[in-house]
Each structure stands twice: as C-alpha cells, then as structure tokens.
PDB file of C-alpha atoms in Angstrom:
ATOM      1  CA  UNK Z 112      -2.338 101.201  98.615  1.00  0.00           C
ATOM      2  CA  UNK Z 113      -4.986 101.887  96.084  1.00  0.00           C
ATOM      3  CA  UNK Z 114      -3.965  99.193  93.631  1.00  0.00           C
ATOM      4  CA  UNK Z 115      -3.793  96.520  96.302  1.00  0.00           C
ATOM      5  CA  UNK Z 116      -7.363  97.319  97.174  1.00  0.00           C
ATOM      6  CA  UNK Z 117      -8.583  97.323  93.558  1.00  0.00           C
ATOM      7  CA  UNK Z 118      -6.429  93.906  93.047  1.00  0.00           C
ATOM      8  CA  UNK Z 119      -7.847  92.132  96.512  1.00  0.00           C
ATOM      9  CA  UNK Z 120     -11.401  93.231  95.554  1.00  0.00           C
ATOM     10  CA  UNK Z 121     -10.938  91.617  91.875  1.00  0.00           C
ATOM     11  CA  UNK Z 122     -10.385  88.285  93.669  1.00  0.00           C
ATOM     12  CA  UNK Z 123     -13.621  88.391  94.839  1.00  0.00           C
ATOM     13  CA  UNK Z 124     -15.668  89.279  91.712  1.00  0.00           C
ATOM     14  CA  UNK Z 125     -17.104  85.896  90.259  1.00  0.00           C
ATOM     15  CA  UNK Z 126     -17.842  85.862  86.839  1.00  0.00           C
ATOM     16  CA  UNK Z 127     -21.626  84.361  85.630  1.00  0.00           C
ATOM     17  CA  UNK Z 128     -19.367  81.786  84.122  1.00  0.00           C
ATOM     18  CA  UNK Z 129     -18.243  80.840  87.377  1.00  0.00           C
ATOM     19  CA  UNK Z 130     -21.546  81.112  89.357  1.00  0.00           C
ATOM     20  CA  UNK Z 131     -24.753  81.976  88.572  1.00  0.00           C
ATOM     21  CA  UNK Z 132     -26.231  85.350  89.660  1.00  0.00           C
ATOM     22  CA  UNK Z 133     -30.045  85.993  90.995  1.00  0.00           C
ATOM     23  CA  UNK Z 134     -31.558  89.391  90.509  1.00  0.00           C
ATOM     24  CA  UNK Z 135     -34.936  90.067  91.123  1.00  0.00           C
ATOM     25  CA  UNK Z 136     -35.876  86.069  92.290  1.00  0.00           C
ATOM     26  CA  UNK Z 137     -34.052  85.326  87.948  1.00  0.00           C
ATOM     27  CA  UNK Z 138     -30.902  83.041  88.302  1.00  0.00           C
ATOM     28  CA  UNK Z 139     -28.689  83.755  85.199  1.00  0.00           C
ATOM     29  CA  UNK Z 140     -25.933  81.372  84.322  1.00  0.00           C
ATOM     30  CA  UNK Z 141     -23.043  81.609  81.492  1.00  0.00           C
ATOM     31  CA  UNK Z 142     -26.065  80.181  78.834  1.00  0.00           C
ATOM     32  CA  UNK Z 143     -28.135  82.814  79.687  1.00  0.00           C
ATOM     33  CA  UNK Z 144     -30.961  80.399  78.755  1.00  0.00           C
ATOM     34  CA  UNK Z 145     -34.023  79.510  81.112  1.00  0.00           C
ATOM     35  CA  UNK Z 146     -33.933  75.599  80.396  1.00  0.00           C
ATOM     36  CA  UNK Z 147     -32.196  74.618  83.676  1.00  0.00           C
ATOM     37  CA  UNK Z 148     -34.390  76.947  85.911  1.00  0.00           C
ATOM     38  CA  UNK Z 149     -37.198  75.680  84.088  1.00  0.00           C
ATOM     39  CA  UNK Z 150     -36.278  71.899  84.829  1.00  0.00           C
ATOM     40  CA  UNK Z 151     -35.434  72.917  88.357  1.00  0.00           C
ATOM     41  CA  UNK Z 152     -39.301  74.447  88.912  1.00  0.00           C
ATOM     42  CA  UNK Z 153     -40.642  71.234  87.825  1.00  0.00           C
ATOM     43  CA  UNK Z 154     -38.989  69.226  90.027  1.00  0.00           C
ATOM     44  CA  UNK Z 155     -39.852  71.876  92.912  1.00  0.00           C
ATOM     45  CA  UNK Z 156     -43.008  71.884  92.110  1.00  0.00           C
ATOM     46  CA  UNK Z 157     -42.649  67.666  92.580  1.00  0.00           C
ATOM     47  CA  UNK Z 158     -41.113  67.923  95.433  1.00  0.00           C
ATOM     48  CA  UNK Z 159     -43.781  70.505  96.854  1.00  0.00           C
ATOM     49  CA  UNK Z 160     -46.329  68.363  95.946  1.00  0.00           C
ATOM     50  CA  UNK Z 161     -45.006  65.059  97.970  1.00  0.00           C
ATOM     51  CA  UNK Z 162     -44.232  67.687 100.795  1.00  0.00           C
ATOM     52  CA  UNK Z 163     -47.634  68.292 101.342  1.00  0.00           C
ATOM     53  CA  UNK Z 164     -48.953  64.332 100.441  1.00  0.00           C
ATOM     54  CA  UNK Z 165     -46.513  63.446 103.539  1.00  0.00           C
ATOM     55  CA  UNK Z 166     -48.320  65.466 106.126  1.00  0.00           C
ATOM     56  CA  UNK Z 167     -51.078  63.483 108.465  1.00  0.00           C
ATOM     57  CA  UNK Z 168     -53.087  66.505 107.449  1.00  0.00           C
ATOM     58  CA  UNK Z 169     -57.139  65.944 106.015  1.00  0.00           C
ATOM     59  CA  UNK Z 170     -57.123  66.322 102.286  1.00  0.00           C
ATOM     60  CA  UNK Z 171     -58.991  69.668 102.654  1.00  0.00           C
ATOM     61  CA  UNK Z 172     -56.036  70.436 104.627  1.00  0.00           C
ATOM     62  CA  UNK Z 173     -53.905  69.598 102.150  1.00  0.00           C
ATOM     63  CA  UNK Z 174     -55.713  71.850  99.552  1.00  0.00           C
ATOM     64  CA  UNK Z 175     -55.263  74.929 101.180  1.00  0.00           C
ATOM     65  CA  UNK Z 176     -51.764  74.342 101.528  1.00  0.00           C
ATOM     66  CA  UNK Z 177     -51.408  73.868  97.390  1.00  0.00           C
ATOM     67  CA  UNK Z 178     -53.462  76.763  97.209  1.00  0.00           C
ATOM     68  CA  UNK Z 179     -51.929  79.279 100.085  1.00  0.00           C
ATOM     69  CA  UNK Z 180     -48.699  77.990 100.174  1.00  0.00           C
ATOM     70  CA  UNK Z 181     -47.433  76.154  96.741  1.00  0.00           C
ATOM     71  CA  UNK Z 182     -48.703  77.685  94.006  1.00  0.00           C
ATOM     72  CA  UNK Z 183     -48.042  81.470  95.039  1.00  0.00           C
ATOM     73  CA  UNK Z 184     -44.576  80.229  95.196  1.00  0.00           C
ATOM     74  CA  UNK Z 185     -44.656  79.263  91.456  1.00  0.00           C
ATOM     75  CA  UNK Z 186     -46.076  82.027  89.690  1.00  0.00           C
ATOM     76  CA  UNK Z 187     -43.741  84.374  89.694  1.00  0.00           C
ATOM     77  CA  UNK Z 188     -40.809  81.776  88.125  1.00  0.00           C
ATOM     78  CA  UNK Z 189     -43.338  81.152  85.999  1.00  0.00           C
ATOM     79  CA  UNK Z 190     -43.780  85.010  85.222  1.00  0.00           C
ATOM     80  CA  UNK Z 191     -40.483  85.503  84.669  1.00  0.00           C
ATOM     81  CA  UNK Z 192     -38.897  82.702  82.853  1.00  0.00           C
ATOM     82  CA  UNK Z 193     -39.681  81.535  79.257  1.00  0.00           C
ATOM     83  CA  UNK Z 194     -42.070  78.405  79.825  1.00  0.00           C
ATOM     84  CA  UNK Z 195     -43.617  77.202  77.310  1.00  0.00           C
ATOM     85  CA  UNK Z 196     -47.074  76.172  77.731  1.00  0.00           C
ATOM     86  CA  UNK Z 197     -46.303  72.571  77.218  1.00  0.00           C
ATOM     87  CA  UNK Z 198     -44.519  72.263  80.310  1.00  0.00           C
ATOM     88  CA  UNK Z 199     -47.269  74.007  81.942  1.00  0.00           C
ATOM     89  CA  UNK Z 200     -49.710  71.346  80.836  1.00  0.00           C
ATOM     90  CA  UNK Z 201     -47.206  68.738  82.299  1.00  0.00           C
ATOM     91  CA  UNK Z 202     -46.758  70.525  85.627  1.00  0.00           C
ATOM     92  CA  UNK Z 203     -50.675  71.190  85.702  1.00  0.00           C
ATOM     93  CA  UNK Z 204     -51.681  67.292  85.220  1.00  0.00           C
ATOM     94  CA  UNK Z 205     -48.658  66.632  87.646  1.00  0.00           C
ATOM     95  CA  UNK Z 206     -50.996  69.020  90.014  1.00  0.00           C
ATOM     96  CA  UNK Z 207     -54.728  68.221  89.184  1.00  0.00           C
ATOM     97  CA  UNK Z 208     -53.269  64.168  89.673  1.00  0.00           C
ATOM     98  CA  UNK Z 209     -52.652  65.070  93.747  1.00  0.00           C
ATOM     99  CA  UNK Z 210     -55.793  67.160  93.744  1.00  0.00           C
ATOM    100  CA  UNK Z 211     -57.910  64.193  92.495  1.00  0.00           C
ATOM    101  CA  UNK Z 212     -56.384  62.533  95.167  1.00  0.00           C
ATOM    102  CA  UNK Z 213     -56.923  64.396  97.938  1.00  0.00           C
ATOM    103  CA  UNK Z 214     -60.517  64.660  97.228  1.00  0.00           C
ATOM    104  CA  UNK Z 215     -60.955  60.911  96.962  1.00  0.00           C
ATOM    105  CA  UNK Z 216     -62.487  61.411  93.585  1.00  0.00           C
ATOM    106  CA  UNK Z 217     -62.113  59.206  90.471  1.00  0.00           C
ATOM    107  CA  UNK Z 218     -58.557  60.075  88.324  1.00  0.00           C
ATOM    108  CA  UNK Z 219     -60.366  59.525  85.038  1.00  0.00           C
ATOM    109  CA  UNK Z 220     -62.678  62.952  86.583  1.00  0.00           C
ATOM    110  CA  UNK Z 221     -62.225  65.798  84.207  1.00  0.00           C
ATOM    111  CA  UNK Z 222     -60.858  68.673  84.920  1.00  0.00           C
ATOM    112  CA  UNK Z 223     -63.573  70.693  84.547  1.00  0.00           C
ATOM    113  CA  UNK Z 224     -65.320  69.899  87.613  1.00  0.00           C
ATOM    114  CA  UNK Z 225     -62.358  71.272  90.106  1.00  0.00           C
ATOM    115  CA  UNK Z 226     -61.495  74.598  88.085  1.00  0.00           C
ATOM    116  CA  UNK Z 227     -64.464  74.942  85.827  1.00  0.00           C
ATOM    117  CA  UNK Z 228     -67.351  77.462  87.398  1.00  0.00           C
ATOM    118  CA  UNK Z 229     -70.355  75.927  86.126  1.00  0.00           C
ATOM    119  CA  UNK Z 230     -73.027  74.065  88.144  1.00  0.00           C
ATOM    120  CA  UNK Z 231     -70.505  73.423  90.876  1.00  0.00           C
ATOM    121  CA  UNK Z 232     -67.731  75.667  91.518  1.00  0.00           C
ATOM    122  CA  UNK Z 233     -64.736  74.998  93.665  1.00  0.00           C
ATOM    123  CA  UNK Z 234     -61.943  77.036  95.628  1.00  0.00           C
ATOM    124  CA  UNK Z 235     -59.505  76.308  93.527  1.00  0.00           C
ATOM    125  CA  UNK Z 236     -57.479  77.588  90.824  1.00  0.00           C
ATOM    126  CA  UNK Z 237     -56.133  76.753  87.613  1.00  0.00           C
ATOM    127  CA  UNK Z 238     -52.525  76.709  87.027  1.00  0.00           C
ATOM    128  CA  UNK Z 239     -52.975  76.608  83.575  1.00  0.00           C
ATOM    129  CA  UNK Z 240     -55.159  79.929  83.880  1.00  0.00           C
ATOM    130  CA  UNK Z 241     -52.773  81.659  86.427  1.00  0.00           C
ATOM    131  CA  UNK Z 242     -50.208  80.677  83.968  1.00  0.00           C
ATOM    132  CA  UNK Z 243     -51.879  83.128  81.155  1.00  0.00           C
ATOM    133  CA  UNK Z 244     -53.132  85.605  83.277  1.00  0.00           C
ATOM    134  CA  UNK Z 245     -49.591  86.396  84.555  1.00  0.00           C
ATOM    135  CA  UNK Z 246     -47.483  86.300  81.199  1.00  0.00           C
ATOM    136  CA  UNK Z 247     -50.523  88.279  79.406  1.00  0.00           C
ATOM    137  CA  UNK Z 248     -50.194  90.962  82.651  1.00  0.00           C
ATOM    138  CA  UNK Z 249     -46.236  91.188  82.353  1.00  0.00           C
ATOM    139  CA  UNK Z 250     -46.820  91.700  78.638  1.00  0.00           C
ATOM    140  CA  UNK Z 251     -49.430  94.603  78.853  1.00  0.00           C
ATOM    141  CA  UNK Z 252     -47.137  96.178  81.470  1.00  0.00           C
ATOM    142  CA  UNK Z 253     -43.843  95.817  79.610  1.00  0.00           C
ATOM    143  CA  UNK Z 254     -46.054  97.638  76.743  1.00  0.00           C
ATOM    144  CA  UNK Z 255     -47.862 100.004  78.372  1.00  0.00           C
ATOM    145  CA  UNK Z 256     -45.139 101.430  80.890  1.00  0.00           C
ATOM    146  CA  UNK Z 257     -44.928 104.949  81.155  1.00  0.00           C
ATOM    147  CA  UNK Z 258     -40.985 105.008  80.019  1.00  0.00           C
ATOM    148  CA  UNK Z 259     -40.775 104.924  76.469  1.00  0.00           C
ATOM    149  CA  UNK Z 260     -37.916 103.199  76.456  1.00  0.00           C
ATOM    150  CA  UNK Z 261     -39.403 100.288  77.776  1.00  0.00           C
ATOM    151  CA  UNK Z 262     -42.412 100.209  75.845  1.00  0.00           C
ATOM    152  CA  UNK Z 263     -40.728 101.104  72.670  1.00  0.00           C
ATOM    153  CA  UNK Z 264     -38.400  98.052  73.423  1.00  0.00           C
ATOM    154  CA  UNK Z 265     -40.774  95.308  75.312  1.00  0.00           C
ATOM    155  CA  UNK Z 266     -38.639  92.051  75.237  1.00  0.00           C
ATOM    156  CA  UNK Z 267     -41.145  89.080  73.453  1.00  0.00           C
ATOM    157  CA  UNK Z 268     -42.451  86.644  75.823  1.00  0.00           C
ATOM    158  CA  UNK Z 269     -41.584  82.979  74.435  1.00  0.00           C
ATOM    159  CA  UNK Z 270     -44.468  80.679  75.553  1.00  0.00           C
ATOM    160  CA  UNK Z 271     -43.896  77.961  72.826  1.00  0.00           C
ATOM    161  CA  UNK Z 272     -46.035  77.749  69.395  1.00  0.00           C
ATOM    162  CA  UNK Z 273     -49.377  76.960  70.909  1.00  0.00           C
ATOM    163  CA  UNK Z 274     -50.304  80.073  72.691  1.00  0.00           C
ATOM    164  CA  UNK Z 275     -48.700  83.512  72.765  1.00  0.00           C
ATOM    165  CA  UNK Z 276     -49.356  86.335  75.362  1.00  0.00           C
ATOM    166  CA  UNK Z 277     -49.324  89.152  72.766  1.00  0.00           C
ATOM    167  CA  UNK Z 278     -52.177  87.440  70.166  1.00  0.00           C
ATOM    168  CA  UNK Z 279     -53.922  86.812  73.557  1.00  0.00           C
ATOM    169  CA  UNK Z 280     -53.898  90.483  74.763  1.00  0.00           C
ATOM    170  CA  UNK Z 281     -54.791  91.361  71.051  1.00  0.00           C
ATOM    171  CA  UNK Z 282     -58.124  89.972  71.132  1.00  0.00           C
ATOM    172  CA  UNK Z 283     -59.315  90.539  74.553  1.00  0.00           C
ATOM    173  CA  UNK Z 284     -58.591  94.244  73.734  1.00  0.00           C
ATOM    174  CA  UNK Z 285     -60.901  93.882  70.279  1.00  0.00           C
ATOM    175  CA  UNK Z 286     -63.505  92.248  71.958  1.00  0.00           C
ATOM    176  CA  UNK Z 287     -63.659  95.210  74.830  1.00  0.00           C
ATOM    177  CA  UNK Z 288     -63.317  97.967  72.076  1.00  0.00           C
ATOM    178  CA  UNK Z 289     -66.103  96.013  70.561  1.00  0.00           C
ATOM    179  CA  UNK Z 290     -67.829  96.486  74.139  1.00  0.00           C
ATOM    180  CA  UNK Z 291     -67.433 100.109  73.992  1.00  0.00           C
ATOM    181  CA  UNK Z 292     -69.198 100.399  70.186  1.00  0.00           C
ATOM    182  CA  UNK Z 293     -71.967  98.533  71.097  1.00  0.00           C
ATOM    183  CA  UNK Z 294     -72.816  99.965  74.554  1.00  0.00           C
ATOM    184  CA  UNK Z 295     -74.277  98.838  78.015  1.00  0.00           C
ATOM    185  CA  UNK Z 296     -76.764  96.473  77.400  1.00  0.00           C
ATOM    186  CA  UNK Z 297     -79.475  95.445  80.013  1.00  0.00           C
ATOM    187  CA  UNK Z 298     -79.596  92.213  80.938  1.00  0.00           C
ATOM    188  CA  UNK Z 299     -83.022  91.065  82.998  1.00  0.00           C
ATOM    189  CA  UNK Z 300     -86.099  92.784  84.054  1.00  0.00           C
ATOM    190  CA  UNK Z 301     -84.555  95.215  85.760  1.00  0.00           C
ATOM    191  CA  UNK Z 302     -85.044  98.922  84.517  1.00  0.00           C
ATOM    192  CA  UNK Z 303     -82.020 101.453  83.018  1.00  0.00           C
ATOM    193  CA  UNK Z 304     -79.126 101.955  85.010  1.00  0.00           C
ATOM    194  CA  UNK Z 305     -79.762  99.784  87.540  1.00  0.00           C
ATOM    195  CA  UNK Z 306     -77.255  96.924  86.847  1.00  0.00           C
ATOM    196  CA  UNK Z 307     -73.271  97.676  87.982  1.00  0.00           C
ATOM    197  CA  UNK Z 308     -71.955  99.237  85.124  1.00  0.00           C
ATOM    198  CA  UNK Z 309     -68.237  97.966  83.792  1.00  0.00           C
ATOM    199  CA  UNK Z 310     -65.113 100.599  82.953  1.00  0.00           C
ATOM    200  CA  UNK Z 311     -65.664 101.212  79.497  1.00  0.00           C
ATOM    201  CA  UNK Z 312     -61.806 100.693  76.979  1.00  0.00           C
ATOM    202  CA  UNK Z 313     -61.502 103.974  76.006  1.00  0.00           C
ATOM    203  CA  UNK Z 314     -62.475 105.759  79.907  1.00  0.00           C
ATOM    204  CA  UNK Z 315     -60.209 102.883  81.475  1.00  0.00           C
ATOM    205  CA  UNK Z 316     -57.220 103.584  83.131  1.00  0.00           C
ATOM    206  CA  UNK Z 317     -53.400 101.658  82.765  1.00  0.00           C
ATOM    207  CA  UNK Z 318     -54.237  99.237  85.465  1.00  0.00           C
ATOM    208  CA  UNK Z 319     -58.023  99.480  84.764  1.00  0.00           C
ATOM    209  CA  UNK Z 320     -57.273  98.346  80.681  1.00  0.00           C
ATOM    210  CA  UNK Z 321     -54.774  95.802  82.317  1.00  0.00           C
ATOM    211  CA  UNK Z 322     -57.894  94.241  85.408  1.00  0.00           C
ATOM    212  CA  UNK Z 323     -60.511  94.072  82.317  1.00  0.00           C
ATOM    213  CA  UNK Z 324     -58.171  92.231  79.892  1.00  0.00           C
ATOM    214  CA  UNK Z 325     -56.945  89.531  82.519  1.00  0.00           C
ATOM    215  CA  UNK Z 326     -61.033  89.055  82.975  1.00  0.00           C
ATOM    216  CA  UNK Z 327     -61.564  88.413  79.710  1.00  0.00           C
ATOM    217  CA  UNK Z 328     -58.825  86.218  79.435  1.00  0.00           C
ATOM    218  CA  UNK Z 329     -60.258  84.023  82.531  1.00  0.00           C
ATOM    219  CA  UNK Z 330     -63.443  84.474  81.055  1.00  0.00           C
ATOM    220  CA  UNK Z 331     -62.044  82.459  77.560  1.00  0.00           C
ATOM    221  CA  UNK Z 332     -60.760  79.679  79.717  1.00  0.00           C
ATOM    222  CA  UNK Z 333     -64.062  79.411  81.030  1.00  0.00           C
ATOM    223  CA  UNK Z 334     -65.729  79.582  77.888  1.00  0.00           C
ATOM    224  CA  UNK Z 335     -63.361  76.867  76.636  1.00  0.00           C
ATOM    225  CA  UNK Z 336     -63.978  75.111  79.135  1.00  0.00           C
ATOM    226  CA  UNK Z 337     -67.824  74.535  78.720  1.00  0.00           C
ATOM    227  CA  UNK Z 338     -67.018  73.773  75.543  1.00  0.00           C
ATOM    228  CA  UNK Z 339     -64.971  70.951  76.043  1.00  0.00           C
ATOM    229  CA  UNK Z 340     -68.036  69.908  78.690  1.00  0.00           C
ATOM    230  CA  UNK Z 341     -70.348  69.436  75.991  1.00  0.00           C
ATOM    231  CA  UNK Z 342     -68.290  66.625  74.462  1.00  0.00           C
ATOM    232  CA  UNK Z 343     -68.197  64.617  77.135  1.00  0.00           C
ATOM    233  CA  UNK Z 344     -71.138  62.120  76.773  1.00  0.00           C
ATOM    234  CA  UNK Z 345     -71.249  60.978  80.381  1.00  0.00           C
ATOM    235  CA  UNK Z 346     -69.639  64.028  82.979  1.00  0.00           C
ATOM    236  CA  UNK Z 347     -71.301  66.605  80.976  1.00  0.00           C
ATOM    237  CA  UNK Z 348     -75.353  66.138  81.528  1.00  0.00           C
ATOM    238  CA  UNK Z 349     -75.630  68.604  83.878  1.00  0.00           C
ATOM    239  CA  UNK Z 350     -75.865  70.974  80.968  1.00  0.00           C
ATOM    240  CA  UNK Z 351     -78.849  69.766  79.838  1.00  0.00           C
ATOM    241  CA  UNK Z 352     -80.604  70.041  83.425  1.00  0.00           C
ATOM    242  CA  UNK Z 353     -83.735  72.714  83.189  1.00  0.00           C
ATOM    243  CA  UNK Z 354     -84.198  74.805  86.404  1.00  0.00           C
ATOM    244  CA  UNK Z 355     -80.567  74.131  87.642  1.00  0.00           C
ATOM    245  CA  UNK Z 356     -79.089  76.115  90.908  1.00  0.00           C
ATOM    246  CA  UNK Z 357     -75.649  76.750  90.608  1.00  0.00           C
ATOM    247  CA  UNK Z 358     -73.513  76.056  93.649  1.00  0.00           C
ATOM    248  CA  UNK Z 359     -70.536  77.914  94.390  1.00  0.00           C
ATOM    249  CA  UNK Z 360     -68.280  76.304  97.508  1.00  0.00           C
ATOM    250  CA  UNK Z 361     -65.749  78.479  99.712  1.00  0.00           C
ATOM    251  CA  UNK Z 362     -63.350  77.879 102.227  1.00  0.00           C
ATOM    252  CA  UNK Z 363     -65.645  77.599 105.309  1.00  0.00           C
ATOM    253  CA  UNK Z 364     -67.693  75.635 103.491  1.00  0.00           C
ATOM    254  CA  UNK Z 365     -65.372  73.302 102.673  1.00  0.00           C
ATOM    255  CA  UNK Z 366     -63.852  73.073 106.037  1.00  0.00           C
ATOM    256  CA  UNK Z 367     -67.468  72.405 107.585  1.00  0.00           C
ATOM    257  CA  UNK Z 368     -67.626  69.375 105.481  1.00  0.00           C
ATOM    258  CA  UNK Z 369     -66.653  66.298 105.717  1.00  0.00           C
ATOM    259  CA  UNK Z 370     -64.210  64.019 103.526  1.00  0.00           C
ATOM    260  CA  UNK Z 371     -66.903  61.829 102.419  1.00  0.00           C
ATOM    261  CA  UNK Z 372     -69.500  64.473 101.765  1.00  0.00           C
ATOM    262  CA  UNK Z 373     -66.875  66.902  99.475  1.00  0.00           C
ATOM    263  CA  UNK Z 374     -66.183  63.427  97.179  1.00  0.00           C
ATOM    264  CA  UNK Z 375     -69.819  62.472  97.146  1.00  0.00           C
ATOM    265  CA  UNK Z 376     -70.774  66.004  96.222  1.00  0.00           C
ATOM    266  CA  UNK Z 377     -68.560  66.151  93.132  1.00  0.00           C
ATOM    267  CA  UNK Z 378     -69.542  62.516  92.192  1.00  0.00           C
ATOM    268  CA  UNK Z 379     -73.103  63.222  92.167  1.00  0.00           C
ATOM    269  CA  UNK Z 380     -73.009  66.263  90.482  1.00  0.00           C
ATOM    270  CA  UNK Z 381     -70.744  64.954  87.494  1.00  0.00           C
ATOM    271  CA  UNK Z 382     -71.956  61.724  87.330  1.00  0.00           C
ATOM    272  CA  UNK Z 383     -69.199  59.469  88.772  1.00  0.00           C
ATOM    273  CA  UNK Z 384     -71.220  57.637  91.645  1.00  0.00           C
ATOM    274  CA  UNK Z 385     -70.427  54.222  90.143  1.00  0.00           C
ATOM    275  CA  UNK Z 386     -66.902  52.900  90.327  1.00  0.00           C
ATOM    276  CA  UNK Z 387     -66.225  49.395  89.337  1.00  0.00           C
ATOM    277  CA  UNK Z 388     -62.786  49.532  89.588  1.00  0.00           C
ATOM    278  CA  UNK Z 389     -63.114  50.103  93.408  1.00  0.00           C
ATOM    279  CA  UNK Z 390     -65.257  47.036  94.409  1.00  0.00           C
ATOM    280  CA  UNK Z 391     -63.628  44.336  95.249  1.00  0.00           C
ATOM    281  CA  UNK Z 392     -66.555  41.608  94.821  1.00  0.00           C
ATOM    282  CA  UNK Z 393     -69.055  41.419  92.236  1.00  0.00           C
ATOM    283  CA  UNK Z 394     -72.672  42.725  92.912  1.00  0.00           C
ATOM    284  CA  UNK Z 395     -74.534  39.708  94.358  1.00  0.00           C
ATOM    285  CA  UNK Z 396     -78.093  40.309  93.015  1.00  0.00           C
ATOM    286  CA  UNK Z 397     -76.324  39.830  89.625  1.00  0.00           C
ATOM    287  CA  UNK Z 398     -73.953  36.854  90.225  1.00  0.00           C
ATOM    288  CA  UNK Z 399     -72.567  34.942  93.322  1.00  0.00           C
ATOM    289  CA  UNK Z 400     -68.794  34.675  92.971  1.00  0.00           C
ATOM    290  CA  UNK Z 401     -65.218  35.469  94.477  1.00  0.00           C
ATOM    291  CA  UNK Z 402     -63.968  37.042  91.456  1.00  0.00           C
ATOM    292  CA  UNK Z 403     -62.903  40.621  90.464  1.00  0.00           C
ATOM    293  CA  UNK Z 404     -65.556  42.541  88.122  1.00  0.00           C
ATOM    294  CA  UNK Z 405     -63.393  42.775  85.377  1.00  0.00           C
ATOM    295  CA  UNK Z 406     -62.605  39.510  85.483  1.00  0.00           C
ATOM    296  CA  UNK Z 407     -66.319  38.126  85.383  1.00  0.00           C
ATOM    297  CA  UNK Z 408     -67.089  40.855  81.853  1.00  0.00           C
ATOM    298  CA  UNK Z 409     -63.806  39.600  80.736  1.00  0.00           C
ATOM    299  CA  UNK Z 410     -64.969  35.634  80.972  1.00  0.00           C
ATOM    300  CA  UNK Z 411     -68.659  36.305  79.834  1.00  0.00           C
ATOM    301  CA  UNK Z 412     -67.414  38.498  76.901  1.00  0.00           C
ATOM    302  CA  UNK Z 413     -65.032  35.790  75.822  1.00  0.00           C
ATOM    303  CA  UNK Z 414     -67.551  33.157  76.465  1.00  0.00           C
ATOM    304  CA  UNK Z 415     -70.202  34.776  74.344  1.00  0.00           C
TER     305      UNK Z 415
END
C-alpha cells in the first residue's frame, strides 16, 4: 500500500524541466537564467503602460496610477532578477515617453524636469533611481545579515558593466565615514545644536547604515543630475536665476490643477513655451501664407 502511494505521488512531481517553479514571486526554469523573465517584465511593463493610456481618465489621473499602481509592481522583479542597467534605461525612456505625454509637455523635454528636485520638483519617481536604490538595499542586506552564512556567502548582484551595486555601496559608505571624521557642521545663522542632527556611521544601526546609504545614493542621482542640467544651453537657465524660490508640487496640488496649468507650469519654468512643431500656420506678423513653418525656413534657407 505504501509503494503505490509513493509511486501515484511521483506522477505528480514535475520536474523544472517540465515547468517552471515560482518561489518567493522568482520563476525558475530548466536554464536557470533570468533572460526570459527579464523579456517578459518588459513587455509587462508595455502592456501596463497602454493599460493605463486606454482609460478616459485625466492625465493626472493617469500618473497616479503609474505611480500607485505600476511601478510598485515592478520593483521587486526588478530586485530580484539580474537586470542589467541597460534594460533599465530602455524600460525607463519606454516610461518617461507616456509621462511626457500625459502631461502634454514637449518629448524633446529632459528628464530632469519630471524626476530632478531642483527649482521645480514633481511627484514622481525615477525608475532608474528606484532601480539602484533597491539592488544597492538587497546587497547591503545579503551582506550585513545577522547569519554568517549568508553574509559570508552573499550571491553577486549582476547589473551589467556600467554600474554595480557593491562599488555603489562602497562609496556611499566612504563618504559617510568621511561624515563621521569631519563632524556636524553648522550650516546658517542658526546657533550650535540647533539644526536636526543625522545618525552618525559608526552609532548607526543595521537598518540605520542601510536608510543613510540609500540617501546618499538618491542624493548622487541628484547630484548627477544637476550636472547634466548645466549642459543644456537652453532647459538649463534656471540655474543661473539669483533670488530663485524653489517649488516643490504634491499630490493635492496637482489634483487642484488643471491640465493646462501643470504643462504650462513645466514649460515656463524650463523654457519650452515655444513649439513650432505644434502650429499649424505660420505667425502672421512675420509672413502671410498657408504653409507649414518648416516648410517656409526650409524654402527661405534654400533660397538664400
């Protein structure tokens, strides 16, 4: 009786050659490789993406849902499985494409001005910097777990050639240790003591080491960021403005507002006001005609 159990319950063992198993939200198939599930996120991540573009919903609307409701969804295949960056970059453009869209602003806008935080800040998040912040979290707790068997033997995180999570958590953790040689500094007029004071490295905690690393990670992308603003001749004035406010929109701001104002607000502030390609008829104080803009430079360039 025993040995027709064990042979009826054999039958029903499938093999990861057969069918692919999913433990802990990670398929595994017989190639034990994460190129399919990679392919597979992309094209969710598509498909997400036109999901939400089909709704009759306001692009504001339509934000929230990327941001409550798609890209929570994401991060943790994109924890788990062995990305590399490159397709991040892909899936973030794919992203930042519907996102230009939905607030009715120009697609040659940088990305700066939706995930950037300087003179206007939006409610919305980087992919790219989600993306890091997650695989540099996994790899500080793989390292730092409490069983030393796990630490001791921390898988490597494959992110591709360009950017690795464990030279990432290396120099966030210099520059804090740096932190802690130097001291609290006072920034202002205000007296001693009075300014919030940050965990220092060494008093820090597991979690607390693992909170001030991820800042300083965001706080690189940020940096890069502005850096990449000052090249840009045109959308990156505002950081020569004297006396500038910074603005910082939330939610209920943004659901206050209205389509028109949220677009005009970003144009104005970057500099993208002026849109040829979107008139249909040429400015009449400069010439009476019926033809497109481009067409009219095209003829008086060729002309001249």
């Amino acid at each position: 009786m025993a040995m027709e159990v064990i042979i009826r319950a054999s039958k029903w063992v499938v093999g990861v050659s057969e069918q692919s198993v999913k433990s802990l939200g990670k398929w595994y198939n017989a190639s034990f490789k994460d190129k399919e599930q990679v392919q597979q996120l992309r094209q969710d991540i598509v498909n997400g993406l036109d999901n939400i573009n089909k709704t009759l919903l306001p692009g504001k609307l339509k934000l929230w849902c990327l941001q409550f409701g798609l890209l929570p969804r994401i991060m943790w295949p994109l924890t788990i499985y062995e990305v590399p960056i490159t397709t991040v970059e892909k899936m973030e453009r794919t992203v930042t494409s519907y996102v230009k869209k939905w607030l009715s602003v120009p697609r040659c806008l940088s990305n700066i001005s939706l995930y950037g935080k300087g003179v206007l800040e939006l409610p919305l998040t980087s992919l790219m910097e989600e993306y890091k912040c997650s695989k540099v979290r996994l790899q500080m707790t793989l390292k730092d777990s409490r069983a030393q068997t796990i630490s001791n033997a921390a898988p490597l995180l494959l992110t591709g050639w360009k950017w690795t999570p464990s030279e990432a958590v290396q120099q966030p953790t210099s520059a804090l240790r740096h932190k802690d040689i130097v001291g609290h500094v006072q920034q202002g007029r205000g007296g001693f003591s009075l300014a919030a004071r940050e965990p220092t490295w060494c008093k820090a905690s597991t979690s607390e080491r693992r909170k001030l690393v991820v800042e300083e990670v965001r706080r690189e992308e940020e940096t890069a960021r502005s850096a990449k603003a000052v090249s840009l001749a045109k959308q990156g004035q505002w950081l020569q403005w004297e006396g500038m406010e910074r603005r910082k929109i939330s939610w209920k701001e943004l659901w206050e507002m209205e389509a028109s104002n949220i677009s005009f607000i970003i144009r104005a502030t970057y500099d993208m006001l002026v849109d040829i390609g979107q008139k249909r008829i040429f400015p009449p104080e400069i010439a009476s005609t019926n033809l497109r803009p481009d067409l009219v430079l095209f003829l008086s360039l060729s002309i001249s």
